[in-house]
Coordinates of C-alpha atoms and ligand atoms in Angstrom, one line a residue:
Chain A
M4 CA 1.5 -20.1 -10.7
G5 CA 1.1 -16.3 -8.6
I6 CA -2.3 -16.3 -10.1
V7 CA -3.3 -19.5 -8.0
L8 CA -0.9 -18.5 -5.0
L9 CA -3.1 -14.8 -5.4
F10 CA -6.5 -17.2 -4.8
L11 CA -5.7 -20.1 -3.2
I12 CA -3.9 -18.5 0.4
P13 CA -6.9 -16.4 1.3
V14 CA -9.2 -19.1 0.6
V15 CA -6.5 -21.2 2.6
V16 CA -6.5 -18.6 5.6
F17 CA -10.0 -18.2 5.8
S18 CA -10.7 -21.6 6.1
I19 CA -8.1 -22.0 9.0
V20 CA -10.1 -19.1 10.6
S21 CA -13.3 -20.3 10.3
V22 CA -12.5 -23.3 11.8
V23 CA -11.1 -21.0 14.9
L24 CA -14.4 -18.3 15.1
V25 CA -16.9 -21.5 15.0
G26 CA -14.6 -24.5 16.6
V27 CA -14.2 -22.1 19.5
L28 CA -17.6 -20.4 19.9
G29 CA -19.9 -22.7 18.5
A30 CA -18.3 -26.1 19.7
A31 CA -16.0 -25.5 22.5
L32 CA -17.4 -22.8 24.9
P33 CA -20.7 -25.1 24.5
A34 CA -19.2 -28.0 25.7
L35 CA -16.8 -26.1 28.7
A36 CA -20.4 -24.7 29.3
A37 CA -21.9 -28.8 30.0
Y38 CA -19.7 -28.7 33.3
P39 CA -21.3 -27.1 36.6
D40 CA -18.1 -24.8 36.9
F41 CA -18.2 -23.2 33.7
T42 CA -21.6 -21.9 33.3
W43 CA -20.4 -18.5 33.0
V44 CA -18.8 -18.7 29.7
M45 CA -22.5 -18.5 28.3
D46 CA -23.1 -15.5 30.0
P47 CA -24.4 -13.1 26.9
W48 CA -21.0 -9.8 29.0
F49 CA -18.5 -13.1 28.7
Q50 CA -19.4 -14.5 24.8
A51 CA -20.0 -10.7 23.4
L52 CA -16.3 -10.3 25.1
I53 CA -14.7 -13.5 24.4
K54 CA -16.5 -12.8 20.4
M55 CA -15.0 -8.7 20.5
T56 CA -11.8 -10.4 21.1
L57 CA -11.9 -13.2 19.0
L58 CA -13.0 -11.3 16.2
I59 CA -10.2 -8.6 16.8
L60 CA -7.3 -10.7 17.3
V61 CA -8.5 -13.6 14.3
V62 CA -9.6 -11.3 11.7
V63 CA -9.3 -7.1 12.4
M64 CA -5.8 -6.6 13.2
P65 CA -3.9 -9.5 11.4
L66 CA -6.1 -8.3 8.1
A67 CA -5.2 -4.6 9.1
S68 CA -1.7 -5.1 9.4
I69 CA -1.1 -7.2 6.9
L70 CA -2.9 -4.6 4.9
T71 CA -0.2 -2.3 5.4
W72 CA 2.0 -4.7 3.4
M73 CA -0.6 -5.5 0.8
E74 CA -0.9 -2.2 0.0
R75 CA 3.0 -1.8 -1.2
K76 CA 3.3 -5.0 -2.7
Q77 CA -0.4 -4.2 -4.8
S78 CA 0.8 -0.7 -5.7
A79 CA 3.6 -2.1 -6.6
K80 CA 2.6 -4.7 -8.7
M81 CA 0.0 -2.4 -10.7
Q82 CA 3.2 0.1 -11.4
D83 CA 5.6 -2.5 -12.4
R84 CA 7.2 -2.5 -10.0
G85 CA 8.8 -5.5 -6.4
G86 CA 7.4 -4.4 -4.0
P87 CA 8.6 -4.7 -0.6
N88 CA 10.5 -8.0 -0.8
R89 CA 13.7 -7.7 1.7
A90 CA 12.6 -8.7 5.5
A91 CA 12.2 -12.1 6.2
I92 CA 12.7 -14.6 8.9
L93 CA 14.8 -17.0 9.3
G94 CA 15.6 -16.1 6.0
A95 CA 11.9 -17.1 4.3
R96 CA 11.4 -14.0 1.9
A97 CA 7.5 -15.0 0.8
W98 CA 7.0 -11.8 -1.2
G99 CA 7.9 -9.9 1.9
I100 CA 5.0 -10.3 4.0
P101 CA 7.5 -10.4 7.2
H102 CA 7.4 -6.3 6.3
F103 CA 4.6 -5.7 8.5
I104 CA 6.2 -7.0 11.5
A105 CA 9.5 -4.7 10.7
D106 CA 7.2 -2.5 10.4
A107 CA 5.7 -2.7 13.6
V108 CA 9.3 -2.9 15.7
K109 CA 10.0 -0.1 13.8
M110 CA 6.9 2.1 14.8
I111 CA 7.7 0.3 18.4
M112 CA 10.8 1.4 18.7
K113 CA 11.2 5.0 17.8
E114 CA 11.3 7.7 19.7
D115 CA 7.7 9.0 21.0
F116 CA 8.0 12.8 20.7
I117 CA 5.8 15.5 21.7
P118 CA 6.0 19.7 20.8
A119 CA 6.7 21.6 23.4
K120 CA 3.7 23.5 22.3
A121 CA 1.3 20.5 22.5
N122 CA -1.8 20.2 24.9
K123 CA -0.2 16.8 26.0
I124 CA -3.6 15.7 27.8
L125 CA -5.6 16.4 24.4
F126 CA -2.5 15.0 21.9
S127 CA -2.2 11.8 23.5
L128 CA -5.7 11.1 23.5
A129 CA -6.4 12.0 20.0
P130 CA -5.0 8.7 18.8
V131 CA -7.2 6.3 20.8
M132 CA -10.4 8.7 20.2
A133 CA -9.5 7.6 16.2
I134 CA -8.9 3.9 17.0
V135 CA -11.3 3.3 19.4
P136 CA -14.4 3.9 17.7
V137 CA -13.5 2.0 14.7
F138 CA -13.0 -1.1 16.7
V139 CA -15.9 -0.6 18.6
T140 CA -18.1 -0.6 14.9
F141 CA -16.7 -4.1 14.3
A142 CA -19.5 -5.3 17.3
I143 CA -22.5 -5.1 14.8
V144 CA -21.1 -7.1 12.0
P145 CA -22.4 -10.8 12.0
F146 CA -19.2 -12.7 10.9
G147 CA -21.0 -16.1 10.5
G148 CA -24.6 -17.8 10.5
D149 CA -26.7 -19.0 14.0
V150 CA -24.6 -21.9 15.3
C151 CA -27.4 -25.0 16.7
T152 CA -24.8 -26.0 19.0
H153 CA -26.4 -29.5 19.5
Q154 CA -27.0 -30.4 16.3
L155 CA -23.8 -28.9 14.8
T156 CA -23.1 -32.8 12.8
Q157 CA -26.9 -32.7 11.4
V158 CA -28.0 -31.3 8.4
V159 CA -30.5 -28.0 10.4
A160 CA -33.0 -26.4 7.7
N161 CA -33.8 -23.6 9.7
P162 CA -31.1 -22.4 12.3
A163 CA -34.1 -19.9 13.8
L164 CA -35.5 -22.6 15.3
C165 CA -33.3 -24.4 17.4
T166 CA -33.4 -23.0 21.0
D167 CA -29.5 -23.0 21.8
K168 CA -28.1 -21.2 19.5
V169 CA -25.4 -19.0 19.3
T170 CA -25.1 -15.5 17.6
L171 CA -21.7 -15.0 15.2
Q172 CA -22.6 -11.2 16.0
V173 CA -21.0 -9.7 18.7
A174 CA -24.0 -7.5 19.6
R175 CA -27.8 -7.6 17.8
L176 CA -28.4 -4.2 18.0
D177 CA -31.6 -3.2 16.3
V178 CA -30.2 0.6 15.7
G179 CA -27.7 -1.7 13.8
L180 CA -26.3 0.6 11.4
L181 CA -27.1 3.9 13.5
F182 CA -24.6 2.0 15.8
Y183 CA -22.5 2.1 13.0
F184 CA -22.9 6.0 11.8
A185 CA -22.8 7.3 15.8
I186 CA -19.7 5.4 16.6
A187 CA -18.2 6.2 13.4
S188 CA -18.5 10.4 13.6
L189 CA -16.4 9.7 17.0
A190 CA -13.9 9.0 15.0
V191 CA -13.6 12.8 13.6
Y192 CA -12.5 14.0 17.6
G193 CA -9.4 12.2 16.8
T194 CA -8.3 13.9 14.0
T195 CA -10.0 16.9 14.9
L196 CA -7.8 16.9 18.5
A197 CA -4.9 15.8 16.8
G198 CA -4.8 18.7 14.0
W199 CA -5.8 21.0 16.6
A200 CA -3.7 19.7 19.8
S201 CA -0.3 19.2 17.7
Y202 CA 0.1 23.1 17.9
N203 CA 1.3 23.3 14.2
K204 CA -0.8 25.0 11.5
W205 CA -0.2 22.4 9.0
S206 CA -1.5 19.7 11.1
L207 CA -4.6 22.1 12.1
L208 CA -5.4 22.7 8.5
G209 CA -5.5 18.7 7.9
G210 CA -7.6 18.2 11.3
L211 CA -10.0 21.1 9.5
R212 CA -10.1 19.1 6.1
A213 CA -10.7 16.4 7.9
S214 CA -13.2 17.8 9.9
S215 CA -15.1 19.2 7.1
Q216 CA -15.0 16.0 5.3
M217 CA -16.1 13.6 7.5
M218 CA -19.3 15.4 8.6
S219 CA -20.2 16.4 4.5
Y220 CA -19.8 12.7 3.8
E221 CA -21.4 11.2 6.5
V222 CA -25.1 13.0 5.3
T223 CA -24.4 11.5 1.8
M224 CA -23.5 7.9 2.8
G225 CA -26.3 7.9 5.9
L226 CA -28.9 8.7 3.0
A227 CA -27.1 6.5 0.2
I228 CA -27.8 3.4 2.9
L229 CA -30.8 4.2 3.5
G230 CA -32.8 2.7 0.2
A231 CA -30.9 0.1 1.7
F232 CA -33.2 0.3 4.8
L233 CA -36.2 0.8 3.0
V234 CA -35.5 -2.7 0.3
Y235 CA -34.7 -4.8 3.9
G236 CA -37.2 -2.9 6.0
T237 CA -34.7 -3.0 9.0
L238 CA -31.1 -1.9 10.9
E239 CA -29.9 -4.7 11.9
P240 CA -27.1 -6.0 9.2
H241 CA -27.5 -9.8 10.4
A242 CA -31.6 -9.6 9.3
I243 CA -30.4 -7.8 6.3
V244 CA -28.3 -10.7 5.4
L245 CA -31.0 -13.2 6.1
A246 CA -33.2 -10.9 3.6
Q247 CA -30.7 -10.8 0.9
G248 CA -30.3 -14.7 0.9
P249 CA -28.0 -17.3 -0.6
L250 CA -29.2 -16.5 -3.7
P251 CA -26.9 -13.8 -5.9
W252 CA -30.0 -12.1 -7.4
H253 CA -31.3 -11.0 -3.9
W254 CA -28.3 -8.9 -2.8
G255 CA -28.2 -5.4 -2.1
I256 CA -26.1 -4.7 -5.1
V257 CA -28.6 -5.9 -7.4
Y258 CA -31.7 -4.0 -5.8
Q259 CA -29.7 -0.5 -4.8
P260 CA -26.8 -0.7 -7.4
L261 CA -26.8 3.2 -7.1
G262 CA -26.9 3.2 -3.4
A263 CA -24.1 1.0 -3.3
I264 CA -22.0 3.3 -5.3
L265 CA -22.6 5.8 -3.2
F266 CA -22.1 4.9 0.0
F267 CA -19.2 3.2 -1.2
T268 CA -17.7 6.4 -2.5
A269 CA -19.3 8.1 0.5
A270 CA -17.6 5.8 2.5
I271 CA -14.2 5.9 0.5
A272 CA -14.5 10.0 1.8
E273 CA -14.7 9.1 5.3
T274 CA -11.9 6.7 5.8
K275 CA -9.7 9.7 4.1
R276 CA -7.3 7.8 1.6
T277 CA -7.1 8.4 -2.3
P278 CA -8.9 9.9 -3.8
F279 CA -10.1 11.5 -1.1
D280 CA -7.2 12.5 1.1
T281 CA -6.9 15.4 1.4
P282 CA -6.5 15.5 5.4
E283 CA -3.3 14.2 4.9
G284 CA -2.1 15.2 1.3
E285 CA 1.2 15.0 1.9
S286 CA 2.5 17.4 -1.1
E287 CA 0.5 19.9 1.0
V288 CA -0.5 20.4 4.3
V289 CA 0.7 16.4 5.1
G290 CA -2.1 15.9 7.2
Y291 CA -3.6 15.8 11.5
F292 CA -0.4 14.0 12.2
V293 CA 2.5 15.8 11.4
E294 CA 3.9 16.0 14.4
Y295 CA 3.1 12.8 15.5
S296 CA 6.0 10.0 15.5
G297 CA 6.0 5.6 16.6
M298 CA 3.4 3.7 18.1
R299 CA 1.3 7.1 18.3
F300 CA 1.9 8.0 14.4
G301 CA 1.1 4.0 14.4
M302 CA -2.3 4.4 16.0
F303 CA -3.5 7.0 13.1
F304 CA -1.8 4.9 10.5
L305 CA -3.3 1.7 11.7
A306 CA -7.1 3.0 12.3
E307 CA -6.9 3.7 8.4
F308 CA -6.3 0.1 7.8
I309 CA -9.2 -1.1 10.5
E310 CA -11.5 1.3 8.8
V311 CA -10.5 0.1 5.3
V312 CA -11.7 -3.8 6.9
F313 CA -14.7 -2.3 8.2
L314 CA -16.1 -0.3 5.5
S315 CA -15.2 -3.7 3.2
A316 CA -17.1 -5.6 5.8
I317 CA -20.4 -3.2 6.0
M318 CA -20.2 -3.3 1.8
A319 CA -20.3 -6.7 2.1
T320 CA -23.0 -7.3 4.7
V321 CA -25.3 -4.9 3.4
F322 CA -24.9 -5.0 0.0
F323 CA -23.2 -8.7 -1.0
G324 CA -25.3 -11.3 0.8
G325 CA -22.7 -10.5 4.3
Y326 CA -21.7 -14.2 5.2
E327 CA -23.9 -16.1 3.0
F328 CA -22.6 -17.9 0.5
P329 CA -24.1 -18.6 -3.4
F330 CA -26.6 -21.2 -2.9
L331 CA -25.9 -22.2 0.4
F332 CA -28.7 -22.7 1.5
P333 CA -28.9 -23.9 6.0
D334 CA -29.4 -27.3 4.4
G335 CA -27.0 -27.6 1.2
F336 CA -25.8 -26.1 -1.5
H337 CA -29.3 -26.2 -4.3
L338 CA -28.4 -25.6 -8.0
L339 CA -30.6 -26.0 -10.9
G340 CA -32.3 -28.7 -8.9
H341 CA -29.6 -30.8 -8.0
S342 CA -29.1 -30.3 -4.1
L343 CA -25.6 -31.6 -1.8
P344 CA -27.3 -31.6 1.7
L345 CA -24.6 -30.2 4.4
P346 CA -24.0 -30.9 8.1
H347 CA -24.9 -28.0 10.0
V348 CA -21.3 -26.7 11.1
A349 CA -19.4 -28.0 7.4
V350 CA -22.1 -24.5 6.5
L351 CA -21.1 -22.4 8.7
L352 CA -17.6 -22.6 8.0
I353 CA -18.1 -21.9 4.9
Q354 CA -20.5 -18.9 5.2
T355 CA -17.6 -17.5 7.5
A356 CA -14.4 -18.5 5.0
G357 CA -17.0 -16.6 2.5
W358 CA -17.1 -14.2 5.0
G359 CA -14.0 -13.5 5.4
L360 CA -12.9 -14.4 1.2
K361 CA -15.4 -10.7 0.6
V362 CA -14.1 -8.8 2.9
I363 CA -10.7 -9.4 1.5
F364 CA -12.2 -8.5 -1.9
F365 CA -13.4 -5.8 -0.6
C366 CA -10.1 -4.7 0.7
W367 CA -7.7 -5.7 -2.5
F368 CA -11.3 -3.3 -4.3
Q369 CA -10.3 -0.5 -2.4
L370 CA -6.3 -0.2 -2.1
L371 CA -7.2 -1.2 -6.3
I372 CA -8.9 2.2 -6.0
R373 CA -6.4 4.1 -3.7
W374 CA -3.4 3.9 -5.8
T375 CA -5.6 4.6 -9.2
L376 CA -7.5 7.7 -8.9
P377 CA -5.1 10.9 -7.4
R378 CA -6.2 13.4 -4.9
I379 CA -9.1 15.4 -5.6
R380 CA -9.0 19.5 -4.7
P381 CA -10.7 20.2 -1.1
D382 CA -13.2 22.7 -3.4
Q383 CA -14.4 19.7 -5.6
L384 CA -14.4 17.6 -2.7
M385 CA -17.1 20.1 -1.2
D386 CA -19.1 20.1 -4.9
L387 CA -18.5 16.4 -5.2
G388 CA -19.9 15.7 -1.5
W389 CA -22.7 18.5 -1.6
K390 CA -23.9 19.3 -5.0
K391 CA -23.6 15.5 -6.9
L392 CA -23.8 12.8 -4.5
L393 CA -26.4 14.6 -2.0
P394 CA -28.5 15.4 -5.0
V395 CA -28.8 11.9 -6.1
S396 CA -28.7 9.6 -3.2
L397 CA -31.5 11.7 -2.0
A398 CA -32.9 11.0 -5.3
N399 CA -32.2 7.0 -4.8
V400 CA -34.2 7.3 -1.4
V401 CA -36.7 8.5 -2.8
V402 CA -37.7 6.2 -5.6
T403 CA -36.8 3.6 -3.7
A404 CA -39.4 4.8 -1.2
V405 CA -42.1 5.1 -4.4
V406 CA -41.4 1.6 -6.1
V407 CA -40.9 -0.2 -2.4
L408 CA -44.5 1.4 -1.7
A409 CA -46.0 0.6 -4.6
L410 CA -44.8 -3.4 -4.3
M411 CA -46.4 -2.8 -0.6
A412 CA -49.7 -1.1 -1.3
R413 CA -49.7 -4.3 -4.3
Chain B
M22 CA -16.4 25.4 -14.9
E23 CA -18.2 28.8 -14.7
T24 CA -14.9 30.3 -13.4
T25 CA -14.5 32.2 -17.0
F26 CA -12.0 35.1 -15.6
R27 CA -11.7 38.6 -18.2
K28 CA -9.4 40.9 -16.5
R29 CA -10.9 44.4 -17.3
T30 CA -7.9 46.2 -16.9
S31 CA -5.5 44.6 -19.0
K32 CA -5.3 45.0 -22.5
A33 CA -4.1 41.2 -22.9
T34 CA -7.8 39.1 -23.6
V35 CA -7.8 35.8 -22.0
K36 CA -8.5 33.3 -24.8
V37 CA -11.2 31.0 -22.9
V38 CA -11.0 26.9 -24.6
P39 CA -14.4 25.9 -24.4
R40 CA -14.6 22.6 -22.3
P41 CA -17.6 20.8 -23.3
E42 CA -19.9 19.7 -20.1
T43 CA -20.5 15.9 -21.0
L44 CA -22.3 13.6 -19.1
N45 CA -20.2 11.2 -18.8
K46 CA -17.4 13.9 -17.6
E47 CA -19.9 14.8 -14.9
L48 CA -20.0 11.4 -13.9
M49 CA -16.6 10.4 -13.8
L50 CA -18.0 6.8 -13.4
G51 CA -16.4 6.1 -16.8
G52 CA -13.2 7.3 -16.5
I53 CA -12.7 5.9 -13.3
I54 CA -13.6 2.1 -14.7
Q55 CA -11.4 3.0 -17.4
G56 CA -9.0 3.9 -15.0
L57 CA -9.0 0.4 -12.6
A58 CA -9.3 -1.6 -15.8
V59 CA -6.1 -0.3 -16.6
T60 CA -4.3 -0.9 -12.9
M61 CA -5.9 -4.4 -12.5
R62 CA -4.9 -5.3 -16.1
H63 CA -1.3 -4.7 -14.7
F64 CA -1.8 -6.3 -11.4
F65 CA -3.1 -9.0 -13.0
Q66 CA -0.5 -9.5 -15.2
N67 CA 2.6 -8.6 -12.9
V68 CA 1.1 -11.2 -9.9
A69 CA 1.0 -14.6 -12.9
R70 CA 4.4 -12.9 -13.9
E71 CA 5.7 -13.5 -10.2
K72 CA 8.4 -10.6 -11.1
P73 CA 8.1 -7.2 -13.1
E74 CA 10.5 -7.5 -15.8
V75 CA 12.2 -4.4 -15.5
T76 CA 13.2 -5.2 -12.0
I77 CA 16.5 -6.3 -10.7
N78 CA 17.3 -6.8 -7.5
Y79 CA 20.6 -5.5 -7.0
P80 CA 22.7 -7.2 -4.8
E81 CA 21.8 -10.6 -6.0
E82 CA 20.9 -10.1 -9.9
R83 CA 23.6 -7.3 -11.4
L84 CA 23.3 -6.2 -14.2
K85 CA 26.4 -7.5 -16.9
Y86 CA 28.5 -4.2 -17.5
P87 CA 29.6 -3.3 -21.2
L88 CA 32.9 -3.6 -21.7
R89 CA 34.0 0.2 -22.0
N90 CA 32.3 0.2 -18.3
R91 CA 34.5 2.6 -16.0
G92 CA 35.4 1.5 -12.7
L93 CA 37.9 2.5 -9.9
H94 CA 40.8 3.5 -11.3
R95 CA 44.1 1.4 -10.7
L96 CA 47.5 2.3 -11.3
M97 CA 49.4 -0.6 -13.4
H98 CA 52.8 -1.7 -12.7
R99 CA 56.0 -2.4 -15.2
E100 CA 57.7 -6.0 -15.0
D101 CA 59.6 -5.3 -11.8
D102 CA 56.7 -4.1 -10.5
S103 CA 57.0 -0.3 -9.9
V104 CA 55.1 2.1 -10.8
R105 CA 54.2 3.0 -14.4
C106 CA 53.6 6.3 -13.9
V107 CA 56.1 9.1 -15.5
A108 CA 54.2 11.8 -13.5
C109 CA 54.1 13.0 -16.7
M110 CA 51.0 15.8 -15.4
C111 CA 49.3 14.7 -18.7
C112 CA 46.6 13.1 -16.4
P113 CA 45.6 15.6 -14.0
T114 CA 45.8 18.3 -16.6
A115 CA 43.1 16.7 -18.9
C116 CA 41.0 16.2 -15.1
P117 CA 37.6 18.3 -15.4
A118 CA 37.1 17.4 -11.7
H119 CA 40.8 18.2 -10.3
C120 CA 40.7 15.5 -8.1
I121 CA 43.9 13.9 -9.1
T122 CA 46.7 15.1 -7.2
I123 CA 50.4 14.3 -8.1
V124 CA 53.9 14.9 -7.0
A125 CA 57.1 14.2 -8.6
E126 CA 60.6 13.3 -7.5
E127 CA 63.5 11.7 -9.6
T128 CA 63.5 7.9 -10.2
G129 CA 67.6 8.5 -10.1
N130 CA 68.1 6.2 -12.5
G131 CA 68.5 8.1 -15.8
N132 CA 66.2 11.0 -16.9
E133 CA 63.2 9.4 -15.7
K134 CA 60.3 10.7 -13.3
R135 CA 57.5 8.8 -10.9
P136 CA 55.0 10.3 -8.4
A137 CA 56.2 10.1 -5.2
I138 CA 52.6 10.7 -3.9
F139 CA 49.7 9.8 -6.4
E140 CA 46.0 10.7 -5.4
I141 CA 42.6 10.4 -6.7
D142 CA 39.9 12.2 -4.7
E143 CA 37.2 9.4 -5.7
L144 CA 34.0 11.7 -4.5
R145 CA 34.9 14.6 -7.1
C146 CA 35.8 12.3 -9.8
I147 CA 33.0 12.3 -12.4
V148 CA 33.5 9.3 -13.9
C149 CA 34.7 10.4 -17.3
G150 CA 37.7 8.2 -18.7
L151 CA 40.0 11.3 -19.6
C152 CA 42.8 10.6 -17.7
V153 CA 42.6 7.2 -19.1
E154 CA 42.6 8.6 -22.4
A155 CA 45.3 11.0 -21.6
C156 CA 47.8 9.3 -20.3
P157 CA 50.9 8.1 -22.6
C158 CA 52.2 5.3 -21.3
D159 CA 49.3 3.0 -20.0
A160 CA 49.6 3.8 -16.6
I161 CA 46.4 4.9 -15.5
R162 CA 42.8 2.6 -16.4
M163 CA 39.5 2.4 -15.6
D164 CA 38.5 -1.2 -15.9
T165 CA 38.8 -2.7 -12.5
G166 CA 34.5 -3.1 -12.8
E167 CA 34.6 -2.3 -9.3
H168 CA 32.5 0.2 -7.5
M169 CA 33.5 3.4 -5.4
H170 CA 32.8 1.6 -2.3
V171 CA 31.2 3.2 1.1
V172 CA 33.6 5.0 2.9
D173 CA 32.6 7.1 6.4
R174 CA 34.9 9.9 6.1
R175 CA 35.2 11.5 3.0
D176 CA 39.2 11.3 3.7
D177 CA 39.1 7.6 3.0
A178 CA 37.8 8.0 -0.4
I179 CA 40.4 9.8 -1.5
L180 CA 43.0 6.7 -2.8
G181 CA 46.6 7.1 -2.7
K182 CA 49.2 5.2 -4.8
V183 CA 49.1 2.1 -2.6
D184 CA 45.6 1.3 -3.2
L185 CA 45.8 2.0 -7.1
M186 CA 48.7 -0.1 -7.5
K187 CA 47.1 -2.9 -5.5
R188 CA 45.0 -3.5 -8.0
G189 CA 46.9 -3.0 -11.2
I190 CA 49.1 -5.5 -13.5
S191 CA 52.3 -6.0 -14.9
S192 CA 50.9 -4.1 -18.2
T193 CA 52.6 -5.8 -21.1
A194 CA 52.9 -2.4 -23.6
V195 CA 55.8 -1.0 -24.1
Q196 CA 57.4 1.9 -22.2
G197 CA 57.5 5.4 -24.5
G198 CA 55.9 3.0 -27.4
E199 CA 57.8 0.7 -29.7
P200 CA 60.6 2.0 -30.6
N201 CA 60.5 1.2 -34.6
W202 CA 56.4 2.2 -34.2
Q203 CA 56.4 4.1 -37.6
E204 CA 57.8 0.5 -39.6
R205 CA 55.3 -1.4 -38.9
V206 CA 52.9 1.2 -39.2
K207 CA 53.7 1.3 -42.7
T208 CA 54.0 -2.2 -43.4
V209 CA 50.5 -3.3 -42.0
P210 CA 48.2 -2.6 -44.8
D211 CA 44.9 -0.6 -43.2
P212 CA 41.8 -2.6 -44.7
R213 CA 40.4 1.2 -45.1
F214 CA 42.3 2.2 -47.5
R215 CA 43.0 -1.0 -49.4
Ligands
SF4_13 S1 38.2 10.2 -14.8 FE1 37.5 12.2 -14.8 S2 37.2 12.9 -13.4 FE2 37.8 11.2 -13.0 S3 40.1 11.4 -12.3 FE3 39.9 11.0 -14.6 S4 39.7 12.9 -15.7 FE4 39.5 13.1 -13.2
SF4_14 S1 49.4 10.9 -17.6 FE1 49.8 8.3 -17.2 S2 51.9 8.9 -17.2 FE2 51.1 10.8 -16.9 S3 51.1 11.4 -14.7 FE3 48.8 10.6 -15.4 S4 49.3 8.5 -15.2 FE4 51.3 8.9 -14.6

């Protein structure tokens, strides 16, 4: 029963989410644009705005806040405990899911305290600096295939050819993942400023650790994913997804297994969670947000979980086929010579729901890692980053480059 | 691991334990996967079971206490509902926590005493049960099965005679023991010595 629900609930939830996303962006807005007064709903700026809003309100924020509950519940299950199960809405406990609402209420009601000697402006700015970049990076994640708005009920063989398409991606940037690296490195300012501005030795130490760690691991992260760029020949996430296609043995994890592991490791270090949580090691320096309370602390907390969601999305996009569902081609399922033609809208719904399932799987996997491995020392952290991951990722790039070159020359 | 450290100035030498640097250890992946497998197994087992075996959701589910569980104290009554305690001072003497305070007074009938004040500081009590053992006339018992209740002030944790007697019932034991108990013991054969 529990196992069935464990798989059933995400499927149901993400089916609803995909209906909302595809329905609003692919059907409702184009239908609205048919009226002369509302043609502006198809303008690029409005599209970008509505996509970002929808993505954040429907996927990112619910997922990030439910992760606060999931983390505690999953760790409890892994450690043979019961986990949170007290908070209830009208007596419905629902395995303690209302705890995330209780958390939010608690965060908002708490006293918002600023230390007397803290730099007030930077102190208030730091949580915003930490949370905004992680939201912005979601702009490049494709959460579904292109929608041919006039052919929703027909079988569409090649969505790239239709003229009236809506992209299920906020911004299709050619620099793609470079944009992610650029924005994500801004998040360092948030943590470092928080550590410095709170006028506390421990938070300063935490901030220093955070900045050194994030800078070192960014190098490995970039190099690890470089192999994938060489294989796909593009940096644009949607093109990467298309290059992988619906066949699982063409996904990035098959071509770049080492790159995937390296990237995942380095990216977990970027999110500053166990086993790389030296910036906030509770038993040693408590972290760059020691002095924060109330919703300001909540923003750091939330930023961490949004980073988890984002990392899951990037892992799914670059190494696990993105929104591509196994064996689901644009015109329906094809498996072992059998084929099942599906209308365009059904394909889109399955793809977006599948994307959500991949994301939540990687969230689950990151929580599993976070509650399994112990924290490593800062010097071990630097050793791992510079002496192990970096050479291996360099080697990975070189070998990949040689193989790709050899294949291209053939 | 290259930091094998020997102190020249001291006569004591440090025993260097060799730690083999195997590739598996250096990679760490094997250990990580093993660890993940363990936690994953526990996760799925516990999700399938719905509730971990060891957890007791306290207010709704309670453990059945053993019969000898020592709860809050109570003072027993006589047939006429007066207090059974004769203020013999055995229990305050036995109490290792010095939490029983008794002030004796005369009953006025015969030469018996009774407690004018009988107070137990339940916060100091270590729940050892020695007072019950010490009592010669079954006047104090700890068989209520009640937990110490929540108090706002420490004074509220001091239970007086009225509080203690509220929980008490009439004890049917004969006050001062049965008059002819020595004869009765002889007539009842002890199964162990038959
Ligand atoms: S249970 Fe022990 S500590 Fe408590 S009142 Fe009796 S003798 Fe004293
Ligand atoms: S030992 Fe029994 S009779 Fe003696 S003072 Fe204590 S309660 Fe009263």
